[in-house]
Amino acid sequence: MIRAATLAFWSHWRRHPVQLLTLVLGIALATGLWSAVQAINAEARASYARAAAQLGADKFDRLSRSDGKPMSVAEYLTLRRAGWQVAAVLQGTLRVDGASVTLTGIDLVAAPDLPAIAEASADSRIAPLDALTAPGLLFANADLARALGDRPDLPPVIETALVPPRRILTDIGTAEAVLNSTGQISYLLVLPDQPMGRPPLTEIAPDLTQEAARGTQDITRLTDSFHLNLTAFGLLSFVVGLFIVHGTVGLSFEQRRPLIRTLRALGLPMRLLMRLILTELLLLALLGGVIGLALGYLVAAALLPDVAATLRGLYGAPAEGSVSLRPIWLVSGLGMAVAGTLLASAQTLWRLSRLPILAAPGKHRWSARPRAMRNQLLIGLAIVATGIVTFAVADGLIAGFALMAGCLLGAALALPPALAGLLVLGKQMARGPLAEWIVADMRTQLPGLSLALMALLLALAANIGVGTMVASFRLTFDGWLDQRLTSTYYVTARDDAQGTELANWLAPRSDAVLPIRSAEITTGTYPLFVYGIVDHDSYRRHWPLIAADADVWDRVMTGQAALINEQMARRDGLWPGSTVSLAPGWEMVVAGVYSDYGNPTGQAIVALDRLLAHFPDVPNTRFGVHLPADRAEQQAEALRAAFDLPPGAVIMQQGLKAQSRAIFEKTFLVTGALNVLTLGVAGFAILTSLLTLWSQRLPQLAPVWALGLTRSGLAWLELLRAVTLAAMTALLAVPLGLVLAWLLLSVINVAAFGWQLPMYLFPFDWVKLFALALLTAAIAAALPMLRLRRLPPAQLLKVFANEN
Amino acid sequence: MVAIGDPGLDSAACHAMFASGSNRKKRRTMLLTVDHVSKTYPGGRPVLRDASISLAQGESLSLTGESGSGKSTLLHLVAALDGFDAGEITFDGTSYATLDDSGRAALRRDRVALVFQQFNLIPSLTVAQNLAFHARLAGRHDPAWTTEITGRLGLSGVLGHYPEQLSGGQQQRVAIGRAMSVRPKLLLADEPTGNLDEVAASAVLDLMLELVRLSGTALLLVTHSQSIASRLDRQAHLSGGRVA
Ligand SMILES: Nc1ncnc2c1ncn2[C@@H]1O[C@H](COP(=O)(O)OP(=O)(O)OP(=O)(O)O)[C@@H](O)[C@H]1O
Ligand SMILES: [Mg+2]
């Protein structure tokens, strides 16, 4: 009995191979895109971290001498003996092809698993320890490695993408030899996992100061927001894929209803039947999931040229350098596939379980079904309303996501009724019998295509939403960099004395030397940095104020008011006119609020003399130097030489910007590719819907054909209809996408990260996307169209024959 | 009786009445000639072999034959719905051999009308839209004439309905109304009452014959029923791929 039932049940797929393919591919695409996004996310994270953290060395706190002089080996050994987990670093400059590059030598015995070295060694199939044995190895990126390769005086160079441009990484021993400076240590890295109860620094090495890890946190916070959004994108792609699954599973059971009724009538218990169905779905989900994992892997690999390294990071690092899949990733991918399939099938299964044995086969009704449509519209609106209410009642990230989910789901549900409404309008505008028929027939197609169109709507909305978000982000961040980094270069002195010397040296040689002095104040729950500045046109002209009183700069510079950053303003509800307490007994009026992306802490800006009045001892070591760009590089070299400054002491504004921007380019690339892919999935959904609707289309088309249209004419009309429906969907997707973008930028970002990004509109991108949506629909409709053109008349005539 | 406004149809009707009484077939201009036509479906045995029929303007001809004898096939060929392998069909001065796909479509649109056994109607259009569809497509919509037909067929009360909301007999009446509203020279009907019970069938048939006579349309009717066949001007029988 079970065997016979199983066979009967499965024979459905043998008769409908396209349906089977659709279902499996739907699951595969959903899983694939989701896992591709995961892999890409990991890759993006890794590359941000790389760019931001400069080989990971900046991830760690540093110990260096307070007077800025090099350390001795003895001090290093003292610390290590006392239990401090530290690694010595020797840093210096090397001239390569007329330009200076930074050479960093790290004590690899103390820090053997420095990510850059470990990864690069694995890539090049060498043991990390090879880097320790004479003559040692240098690690550099491809460009630099080529330039270094010609130098017989240097050890062999390993090419790796893991080291940023113009940097060389090596063991400290090798660095000593290359830089010819034995026994000197620039600073110590404080490794993670320090033992408990080690003696404090003041006891064993009073000359050393610990400096907190720099810079990484900013960029990490910045990129976290991207990962969140990419993940949202991945989830949306997943949902789009599930729409396909939902549609196909529904259809397959619709078609098997007579069979199921027969089996039930023959005495097959419902429980057994359900188990049969679940087994079937489970097997298909696993099959689709496996294909999807492979697909995701390929997509990720194709999207990112250097994804091999990432995948290793994601799936574990194998010794041989080949990619091995970590079981947890496989399991979670397959889990998504199975869960998704069951979710997408739930409605169908539920309906099936309540199917009376002798229910009449469902007859497709072609006349307008205003009631069902109206109900669907109401449900859609109710879901949107639920999202809005949740958002109004609760707040924070969850509320933001609830609103987003409500809007997307509700809008998707409301799409078919909305399209039906548009078609009613179209019907009134249609002139001539063909036009009337085309519109009426589109209305007929709507129920069958609505899932695919919903998928298209979500894909387009996600494209517009995430695209707007990323582009706004880039534009804002770009502009913000320009505003914030107005100095031509930045220089950091060892101490106040050198600071004064530097300022004196620079004064006659540049347009302006602006001191950057700050005090860290930890009175509240989070640290607050108060900066003192001197008046300069560049601040007045460029500083990224998002809210300000009229005479803001005059009031700040005369010491009457302060500026605070956006995070602080939002967190504490302080806006122009409020009073902020900067330190005990120091209150100031807020005259303006400025954007400060990536900074997790509060920040305030006051006139320098006000800062010095409260904190006379703030160090005077950092300066922003203004001068014409063409003289910058030259002067920086001269400055380094004159004061023997370490490599990190002078930072060119151009380089800093370029580095930050490179991060966004990559994200753009990835988002663009994902856009195309999601759209492709939606296109696939349209194609499969059209194919499954095929058998229902012939009774619609045959009478019109018989009345005097050619098959190719009908075929073109089919294409026209699909493209028109896609166009209408795309039009509705624009407002939805903008709502999504707004949610991402103004709600979710604020909730998650404390700053709001202004939203920029890119109408040209919408036009492109619109065209792309039409193209997608046209491509999807092309196959059924060709099939119709080539259909033998005998096939069409069968519609009118006695037996149907 | 309502007077028929179209002078062309009037003369056609007169011509048909005049011709049907005469035996001098050779001198009549034939509206339709099917001349030694053969047809084989791909992968099947020959369905038609040297089949020939002819039909004068306003004349009605029944086509009977066993199931599978090729009646529908012949009708489809005459309707320019499908191509044939050998022989020649000429209708209203047009030779089918020269027609391509769009030529055949134009011929269906402009000069013949069809009623099949089922699924004649366009499901997504209302009865009113279906009734006018063919005539509007052919650019010959005459609202007064369509209203007249609608009244005669008893469809005035269901104009806003969709085909699926109608009974089988009503659907066939809409199909006949649509066909006649285009004032075709030739009406092709393939067992138009085959799916109906006897009472409905004879009512529908009466209406059809009445409308055909009224407008002087020639009729080629495929049927199983000898009694229906006997009500037409001439009878033809198809067997072994030939017309007897
Ligand atoms: N579209 C088609 N493709 C292939 N073979 C066909 C097609 N239509 C008809 N045939 C075959 O051609 C032969 C004649 O069919 P046709 O429908 O013309 O017969 P018929 O006389 O109309 O039969 P009935 O009285 O049952 O309607 C049959 O053997 C049939 O199987
Ligand atoms: Mg037949």
GROMACS .gro file of N, CA and C in nm, chain A residues 2-48:
model
  141
    2ILE      N    1   0.182   0.128   0.099
    2ILE     CA    2   0.266   0.247   0.108
    2ILE      C    3   0.350   0.261  -0.018
    3ARG      N    4   0.403   0.145  -0.061
    3ARG     CA    5   0.487   0.144  -0.180
    3ARG      C    6   0.409   0.196  -0.300
    4ALA      N    7   0.289   0.142  -0.315
    4ALA     CA    8   0.208   0.183  -0.429
    4ALA      C    9   0.174   0.331  -0.422
    5ALA      N   10   0.141   0.374  -0.299
    5ALA     CA   11   0.105   0.515  -0.283
    5ALA      C   12   0.225   0.604  -0.316
    6THR      N   13   0.342   0.562  -0.262
    6THR     CA   14   0.462   0.641  -0.289
    6THR      C   15   0.487   0.652  -0.439
    7LEU      N   16   0.480   0.536  -0.505
    7LEU     CA   17   0.506   0.537  -0.649
    7LEU      C   18   0.407   0.627  -0.722
    8ALA      N   19   0.281   0.613  -0.685
    8ALA     CA   20   0.179   0.695  -0.752
    8ALA      C   21   0.206   0.843  -0.728
    9PHE      N   22   0.247   0.869  -0.604
    9PHE     CA   23   0.270   1.007  -0.565
    9PHE      C   24   0.386   1.069  -0.642
   10TRP      N   25   0.490   0.989  -0.654
   10TRP     CA   26   0.610   1.043  -0.717
   10TRP      C   27   0.601   1.046  -0.868
   11SER      N   28   0.508   0.968  -0.922
   11SER     CA   29   0.499   0.966  -1.068
   11SER      C   30   0.463   1.104  -1.120
   12HIS      N   31   0.406   1.186  -1.030
   12HIS     CA   32   0.372   1.323  -1.069
   12HIS      C   33   0.494   1.396  -1.125
   13TRP      N   34   0.606   1.380  -1.056
   13TRP     CA   35   0.726   1.454  -1.097
   13TRP      C   36   0.777   1.404  -1.231
   14ARG      N   37   0.758   1.272  -1.256
   14ARG     CA   38   0.806   1.220  -1.383
   14ARG      C   39   0.725   1.283  -1.497
   15ARG      N   40   0.597   1.309  -1.468
   15ARG     CA   41   0.516   1.369  -1.573
   15ARG      C   42   0.535   1.520  -1.581
   16HIS      N   43   0.588   1.580  -1.477
   16HIS     CA   44   0.607   1.726  -1.478
   16HIS      C   45   0.752   1.760  -1.443
   17PRO      N   46   0.843   1.725  -1.531
   17PRO     CA   47   0.985   1.748  -1.498
   17PRO      C   48   1.019   1.896  -1.482
   18VAL      N   49   0.951   1.981  -1.558
   18VAL     CA   50   0.983   2.125  -1.546
   18VAL      C   51   0.947   2.175  -1.407
   19GLN      N   52   0.835   2.123  -1.357
   19GLN     CA   53   0.791   2.162  -1.223
   19GLN      C   54   0.892   2.118  -1.118
   20LEU      N   55   0.940   1.995  -1.136
   20LEU     CA   56   1.039   1.943  -1.042
   20LEU      C   57   1.163   2.030  -1.045
   21LEU      N   58   1.207   2.061  -1.167
   21LEU     CA   59   1.326   2.144  -1.185
   21LEU      C   60   1.306   2.280  -1.118
   22THR      N   61   1.188   2.336  -1.140
   22THR     CA   62   1.156   2.466  -1.082
   22THR      C   63   1.166   2.463  -0.931
   23LEU      N   64   1.105   2.360  -0.873
   23LEU     CA   65   1.103   2.350  -0.728
   23LEU      C   66   1.244   2.339  -0.673
   24VAL      N   67   1.320   2.246  -0.729
   24VAL     CA   68   1.456   2.225  -0.679
   24VAL      C   69   1.540   2.351  -0.700
   25LEU      N   70   1.524   2.412  -0.816
   25LEU     CA   71   1.602   2.533  -0.843
   25LEU      C   72   1.560   2.648  -0.752
   26GLY      N   73   1.430   2.653  -0.724
   26GLY     CA   74   1.383   2.758  -0.632
   26GLY      C   75   1.450   2.745  -0.497
   27ILE      N   76   1.450   2.624  -0.445
   27ILE     CA   77   1.517   2.601  -0.316
   27ILE      C   78   1.665   2.632  -0.328
   28ALA      N   79   1.723   2.587  -0.439
   28ALA     CA   80   1.867   2.607  -0.458
   28ALA      C   81   1.902   2.755  -0.465
   29LEU      N   82   1.821   2.831  -0.538
   29LEU     CA   83   1.850   2.974  -0.552
   29LEU      C   84   1.838   3.046  -0.419
   30ALA      N   85   1.732   3.010  -0.345
   30ALA     CA   86   1.714   3.073  -0.214
   30ALA      C   87   1.835   3.045  -0.126
   31THR      N   88   1.870   2.916  -0.116
   31THR     CA   89   1.983   2.879  -0.031
   31THR      C   90   2.112   2.939  -0.084
   32GLY      N   91   2.125   2.935  -0.215
   32GLY     CA   92   2.249   2.980  -0.277
   32GLY      C   93   2.275   3.127  -0.251
   33LEU      N   94   2.174   3.209  -0.273
   33LEU     CA   95   2.196   3.352  -0.255
   33LEU      C   96   2.224   3.385  -0.109
   34TRP      N   97   2.148   3.317  -0.025
   34TRP     CA   98   2.168   3.340   0.118
   34TRP      C   99   2.311   3.306   0.158
   35SER      N  100   2.358   3.188   0.118
   35SER     CA  101   2.491   3.150   0.164
   35SER      C  102   2.599   3.230   0.092
   36ALA      N  103   2.569   3.274  -0.031
   36ALA     CA  104   2.666   3.360  -0.099
   36ALA      C  105   2.683   3.490  -0.022
   37VAL      N  106   2.571   3.544   0.024
   37VAL     CA  107   2.580   3.668   0.100
   37VAL      C  108   2.661   3.646   0.227
   38GLN      N  109   2.640   3.530   0.288
   38GLN     CA  110   2.718   3.500   0.408
   38GLN      C  111   2.867   3.502   0.377
   39ALA      N  112   2.903   3.434   0.268
   39ALA     CA  113   3.044   3.426   0.232
   39ALA      C  114   3.098   3.565   0.198
   40ILE      N  115   3.016   3.642   0.124
   40ILE     CA  116   3.060   3.775   0.084
   40ILE      C  117   3.076   3.865   0.206
   41ASN      N  118   2.982   3.853   0.295
   41ASN     CA  119   2.989   3.929   0.419
   41ASN      C  120   3.120   3.903   0.491
   42ALA      N  121   3.154   3.775   0.498
   42ALA     CA  122   3.276   3.739   0.569
   42ALA      C  123   3.396   3.798   0.496
   43GLU      N  124   3.390   3.792   0.363
   43GLU     CA  125   3.501   3.846   0.284
   43GLU      C  126   3.512   3.996   0.304
   44ALA      N  127   3.397   4.063   0.297
   44ALA     CA  128   3.398   4.208   0.312
   44ALA      C  129   3.454   4.245   0.449
   45ARG      N  130   3.408   4.176   0.550
   45ARG     CA  131   3.456   4.200   0.686
   45ARG      C  132   3.608   4.188   0.691
   46ALA      N  133   3.655   4.079   0.629
   46ALA     CA  134   3.799   4.054   0.632
   46ALA      C  135   3.873   4.167   0.562
   47SER      N  136   3.817   4.212   0.449
   47SER     CA  137   3.893   4.313   0.376
   47SER      C  138   3.886   4.449   0.445
   48TYR      N  139   3.772   4.479   0.507
   48TYR     CA  140   3.765   4.603   0.584
   48TYR      C  141   3.868   4.598   0.696
   0.00000   0.00000   0.00000
